[in-house]
Short mmCIF file of C-alpha atoms and ligand atoms in Angstrom, two decimals:
data_model
loop_
_atom_site.label_atom_id
_atom_site.label_comp_id
_atom_site.label_asym_id
_atom_site.label_seq_id
_atom_site.Cartn_x
_atom_site.Cartn_y
_atom_site.Cartn_z
CA MET M 1 -16.95 -18.93 -18.95
CA LEU M 2 -17.17 -17.58 -15.38
CA THR M 3 -18.46 -19.92 -12.71
CA LEU M 4 -20.23 -18.65 -9.62
CA MET M 5 -20.00 -21.07 -6.74
CA ILE M 6 -23.06 -20.63 -4.56
CA TYR M 7 -25.43 -22.32 -2.15
CA PRO M 8 -28.30 -24.10 -3.87
CA SER M 9 -31.73 -22.66 -4.36
CA ALA M 10 -33.93 -22.97 -1.25
CA PHE M 11 -37.15 -21.54 0.20
CA GLY M 12 -38.16 -20.32 -3.27
CA LEU M 13 -34.98 -18.22 -3.58
CA PHE M 14 -32.37 -18.44 -6.34
CA SER M 15 -29.91 -19.27 -3.55
CA ALA M 16 -30.38 -19.67 0.18
CA SER M 17 -27.65 -17.05 0.65
CA PRO M 18 -28.43 -13.37 -0.03
CA PHE M 19 -24.74 -12.78 -0.77
CA CYS M 20 -24.90 -15.42 -3.52
CA VAL M 21 -28.00 -13.76 -5.00
CA LYS M 22 -26.21 -10.40 -4.88
CA ALA M 23 -23.22 -11.80 -6.78
CA ALA M 24 -25.56 -13.36 -9.37
CA TYR M 25 -27.36 -10.02 -9.82
CA MET M 26 -24.02 -8.32 -10.36
CA LEU M 27 -22.91 -10.85 -12.96
CA GLU M 28 -26.20 -10.51 -14.83
CA HIS M 29 -26.17 -6.73 -14.62
CA ALA M 30 -22.59 -6.67 -15.89
CA GLY M 31 -23.67 -8.73 -18.91
CA GLN M 32 -21.15 -11.49 -18.20
CA ARG M 33 -21.54 -15.06 -19.43
CA TRP M 34 -21.59 -17.22 -16.34
CA GLN M 35 -22.84 -20.48 -14.92
CA ARG M 36 -23.73 -21.53 -11.42
CA SER M 37 -22.08 -24.33 -9.51
CA ASP M 38 -23.96 -25.32 -6.39
CA MET M 39 -22.23 -26.50 -3.26
CA LEU M 40 -23.15 -26.94 0.37
CA ASP M 41 -19.70 -27.17 1.93
CA PRO M 42 -17.50 -24.07 1.49
CA ARG M 43 -14.61 -25.29 3.63
CA LYS M 44 -12.20 -25.55 0.68
CA MET M 45 -12.99 -22.02 -0.50
CA PRO M 46 -10.54 -19.14 0.19
CA HIS M 47 -12.67 -17.57 2.97
CA GLN M 48 -14.58 -20.78 3.72
CA LYS M 49 -17.69 -18.88 2.65
CA LEU M 50 -19.76 -18.49 -0.49
CA PRO M 51 -20.15 -16.91 -3.00
CA VAL M 52 -16.87 -17.43 -4.87
CA LEU M 53 -16.33 -16.52 -8.51
CA ARG M 54 -14.05 -18.70 -10.62
CA THR M 55 -12.43 -16.49 -13.25
CA PRO M 56 -9.88 -17.64 -15.86
CA GLU M 57 -7.09 -16.44 -13.52
CA ARG M 58 -8.21 -17.19 -9.96
CA LEU M 59 -10.90 -17.73 -7.37
CA VAL M 60 -12.47 -14.47 -6.18
CA PRO M 61 -14.12 -14.86 -2.77
CA ASP M 62 -16.64 -12.43 -1.23
CA SER M 63 -19.46 -10.63 -3.00
CA ASP M 64 -17.76 -7.25 -2.57
CA LEU M 65 -14.51 -8.52 -4.11
CA ILE M 66 -16.56 -10.06 -6.92
CA ARG M 67 -18.04 -6.61 -7.42
CA ASP M 68 -14.51 -5.12 -7.54
CA TRP M 69 -13.47 -7.74 -10.09
CA LEU M 70 -16.48 -6.98 -12.29
CA GLU M 71 -15.83 -3.25 -12.02
CA ALA M 72 -12.24 -3.84 -13.07
CA GLN M 73 -13.71 -5.47 -16.22
CA GLY M 74 -15.74 -2.30 -16.88
CA ALA M 75 -19.01 -2.91 -15.01
CA ASN M 76 -20.72 0.06 -13.39
CA PHE M 77 -23.46 -0.72 -10.88
CA ASP M 78 -24.07 2.88 -9.88
CA THR M 79 -24.42 4.60 -13.24
CA GLY M 80 -25.69 8.16 -12.88
CA LEU M 81 -25.36 8.35 -9.08
CA SER M 82 -23.76 11.40 -7.46
CA ASP M 83 -20.93 10.98 -4.96
CA ILE M 84 -23.41 11.45 -2.10
CA GLN M 85 -25.72 8.81 -3.56
CA LYS M 86 -22.78 6.43 -3.92
CA ALA M 87 -21.98 7.07 -0.26
CA GLN M 88 -25.62 6.36 0.62
CA ALA M 89 -25.43 3.13 -1.38
CA ARG M 90 -22.36 2.09 0.58
CA THR M 91 -24.08 2.71 3.94
CA LEU M 92 -27.21 0.85 2.86
CA ILE M 93 -25.08 -2.10 1.79
CA ARG M 94 -23.25 -2.17 5.10
CA MET M 95 -26.52 -1.92 7.02
CA ALA M 96 -27.96 -4.85 5.09
CA GLU M 97 -24.88 -7.05 5.21
CA GLU M 98 -23.54 -6.27 8.68
CA HIS M 99 -26.79 -5.93 10.60
CA ILE M 100 -29.91 -7.11 8.80
CA TYR M 101 -28.10 -10.26 7.64
CA PHE M 102 -27.46 -11.36 11.23
CA GLN M 103 -31.11 -10.83 12.06
CA VAL M 104 -31.95 -13.23 9.23
CA VAL M 105 -29.37 -15.74 10.47
CA GLN M 106 -30.85 -15.50 13.97
CA ASP M 107 -34.33 -16.04 12.58
CA ARG M 108 -33.23 -19.09 10.62
CA TRP M 109 -30.70 -20.78 12.87
CA ALA M 110 -31.81 -20.00 16.42
CA ASN M 111 -35.45 -20.92 15.86
CA ASP M 112 -36.30 -24.49 16.92
CA GLU M 113 -39.23 -24.60 14.49
CA VAL M 114 -37.02 -23.70 11.52
CA TRP M 115 -34.15 -25.96 12.49
CA PRO M 116 -35.57 -29.31 11.22
CA ILE M 117 -36.16 -27.66 7.83
CA LEU M 118 -32.65 -26.16 7.75
CA ARG M 119 -31.14 -29.50 8.70
CA LYS M 120 -32.95 -31.18 5.82
CA THR M 121 -32.04 -28.39 3.39
CA PHE M 122 -28.37 -27.87 4.19
CA PHE M 123 -27.10 -31.14 5.63
CA SER M 124 -28.54 -33.79 3.35
CA VAL M 125 -25.04 -34.50 1.97
CA ILE M 126 -23.70 -35.53 5.39
CA PRO M 127 -23.86 -39.31 5.92
CA ALA M 128 -27.03 -40.21 7.84
CA LEU M 129 -25.12 -41.79 10.73
CA ILE M 130 -23.35 -38.55 11.72
CA ARG M 131 -25.86 -36.05 10.33
CA THR M 132 -27.49 -35.19 13.67
CA PRO M 133 -24.33 -34.59 15.75
CA ALA M 134 -22.49 -32.86 12.87
CA SER M 135 -25.38 -30.52 12.05
CA ASN M 136 -26.04 -29.80 15.74
CA SER M 137 -22.43 -28.81 16.20
CA ILE M 138 -22.54 -26.46 13.19
CA ARG M 139 -25.76 -24.95 14.49
CA LYS M 140 -24.12 -24.39 17.88
CA LYS M 141 -21.23 -22.54 16.22
CA VAL M 142 -23.56 -20.34 14.17
CA VAL M 143 -25.58 -19.43 17.28
CA GLN M 144 -22.35 -18.72 19.21
CA GLY M 145 -21.30 -16.48 16.31
CA LEU M 146 -24.54 -14.51 16.73
CA GLY M 147 -23.61 -13.92 20.37
CA PHE M 148 -20.14 -12.83 19.33
CA GLN M 149 -21.51 -10.49 16.68
CA GLY M 150 -23.94 -9.13 19.27
CA VAL M 151 -27.37 -9.63 17.66
CA GLY M 152 -27.85 -12.82 19.69
CA ARG M 153 -27.51 -10.95 22.99
CA PHE M 154 -30.60 -8.81 22.56
CA SER M 155 -34.07 -9.87 23.67
CA PRO M 156 -36.46 -10.65 20.79
CA ALA M 157 -38.19 -7.29 21.42
CA GLU M 158 -34.90 -5.38 21.36
CA ARG M 159 -33.83 -7.17 18.18
CA GLN M 160 -37.12 -6.37 16.51
CA ASP M 161 -36.77 -2.71 17.51
CA ARG M 162 -33.27 -2.47 16.02
CA LEU M 163 -34.44 -4.11 12.82
CA GLU M 164 -37.45 -1.82 12.66
CA ARG M 165 -35.19 1.24 12.52
CA ASP M 166 -33.28 -0.21 9.56
CA LEU M 167 -36.50 -1.08 7.75
CA GLU M 168 -37.80 2.43 8.36
CA ALA M 169 -34.60 3.86 6.87
CA ILE M 170 -34.98 1.64 3.80
CA SER M 171 -38.64 2.58 3.51
CA ALA M 172 -37.78 6.29 3.61
CA TYR M 173 -35.82 5.76 0.38
CA LEU M 174 -38.53 3.64 -1.20
CA TRP M 175 -41.20 6.27 -0.61
CA GLN M 176 -39.19 8.45 -3.02
CA SER M 177 -38.49 6.04 -5.87
CA PRO M 178 -39.08 2.43 -7.02
CA TYR M 179 -35.49 1.48 -6.24
CA LEU M 180 -33.40 2.76 -3.37
CA LEU M 181 -31.59 5.45 -5.30
CA GLY M 182 -33.77 6.09 -8.29
CA ASP M 183 -35.65 4.53 -11.16
CA ARG M 184 -33.33 1.63 -11.74
CA PRO M 185 -31.53 -0.89 -9.55
CA THR M 186 -28.06 0.02 -8.32
CA SER M 187 -25.52 -1.70 -6.09
CA ALA M 188 -27.59 -0.87 -2.99
CA ASP M 189 -30.60 -2.77 -4.37
CA MET M 190 -28.46 -5.75 -5.31
CA SER M 191 -27.58 -6.11 -1.65
CA VAL M 192 -30.70 -4.89 0.18
CA GLY M 193 -33.18 -6.63 -2.17
CA PRO M 194 -31.80 -10.17 -1.61
CA MET M 195 -31.48 -9.52 2.13
CA LEU M 196 -35.17 -8.60 2.47
CA ALA M 197 -36.10 -11.48 0.15
CA ALA M 198 -34.18 -13.86 2.44
CA MET M 199 -35.94 -12.40 5.46
CA ARG M 200 -39.32 -12.96 3.84
CA ALA M 201 -38.48 -16.51 2.78
CA THR M 202 -37.63 -18.14 6.13
CA PRO M 203 -39.70 -21.32 5.83
CA VAL M 204 -41.73 -20.76 9.02
CA GLU M 205 -43.89 -17.72 9.76
CA THR M 206 -41.98 -15.45 12.15
CA PRO M 207 -42.31 -11.79 13.13
CA LEU M 208 -39.61 -11.09 10.51
CA THR M 209 -41.27 -12.89 7.61
CA GLN M 210 -44.57 -11.21 8.51
CA ARG M 211 -42.92 -7.81 8.83
CA ILE M 212 -41.97 -7.92 5.13
CA LYS M 213 -45.06 -9.74 3.84
CA GLN M 214 -47.44 -7.33 5.56
CA ASP M 215 -45.66 -4.19 4.44
CA ARG M 216 -46.81 -3.38 0.94
CA LEU M 217 -43.90 -1.04 0.23
CA LEU M 218 -41.23 -3.56 1.23
CA ASN M 219 -43.01 -6.62 -0.11
CA ASP M 220 -43.54 -5.01 -3.52
CA TYR M 221 -39.94 -3.84 -3.54
CA VAL M 222 -38.67 -7.39 -3.01
CA ASP M 223 -40.87 -8.61 -5.89
CA ARG M 224 -39.83 -5.69 -8.10
CA MET M 225 -36.17 -6.36 -7.51
CA GLU M 226 -36.58 -10.06 -8.33
CA GLN M 227 -38.29 -9.13 -11.59
CA ALA M 228 -35.81 -6.37 -12.48
CA ILE M 229 -32.85 -8.71 -12.83
CA PRO M 230 -34.20 -12.15 -13.76
CA LEU M 231 -31.76 -14.89 -12.80
CA PRO M 232 -31.28 -18.01 -14.91
N1 LIG J 1 -18.78 -10.97 3.18
C1 LIG J 1 -19.18 -12.17 2.49
C2 LIG J 1 -20.24 -12.88 3.31
C3 LIG J 1 -20.62 -14.24 2.70
C4 LIG J 1 -21.30 -15.13 3.73
O1 LIG J 1 -21.45 -14.77 4.92
N2 LIG J 1 -21.68 -16.33 3.29
C5 LIG J 1 -22.27 -17.27 4.20
C6 LIG J 1 -23.61 -17.76 3.66
S1 LIG J 1 -24.82 -16.46 3.65
C7 LIG J 1 -21.37 -18.49 4.30
O2 LIG J 1 -20.87 -18.99 3.31
N3 LIG J 1 -21.18 -18.99 5.52
C8 LIG J 1 -20.44 -20.18 5.76
C9 LIG J 1 -19.68 -20.13 7.03
O3 LIG J 1 -19.59 -19.05 7.62
O4 LIG J 1 -19.19 -21.19 7.43
C10 LIG J 1 -19.70 -11.80 1.10
O5 LIG J 1 -20.10 -10.65 0.89
O6 LIG J 1 -19.64 -12.65 0.20
#
């Protein structure tokens, strides 16, 4: 059986990581038999990130490579989409994973109110004696990474404005149909849905959590997506 190595469930989500939820959606949608294996420390994984899929032959890191692997087994996440719609799916996925994701990371990791909850959630396996310095050092690296990526260099108002434009683009699709590209979930939903769910689930009220919760279109979409592909 396939094993999906992922971060544990947290904040009411199947996994704290939207990429892990995406991979789980893809496995379910592909009709594969699989089990989850939770871990908090990805350092021994090929990319030192999760998710990773253990197949009979090898470890497949990265949700997009997991998608490729599943497609090589015959899965089709974009059934019925035209070439233009497939291109739109690809751009929506990139927007979610390469921009919105970092907004979520900023909201979780750079917020002093969220930090005690994150520390408790993600670092409980570190021995108590070194937990504070070790977790502080990881937090520092994550926040430095946000500066390197660029999201961390904007003011909160500028960040919110950039995010708003992405959410407006997503909403423009959702005014047309229940899922981004039609009446059923496709690859774009399997990436955008978990990203917005993660944004909504940050365990402290922030402008980002409220932005999703108070927007009926987006909030209902997150719920709809969670119901469309129930995860074990
Ligand atoms: N491109 C990767 C991104 C995965 C990713 O960023 N995973 C994060 C959790 S959301 C991670 O494992 N981070 C650990 C680290 O960077 O040390 C994918 O699509 O799977």
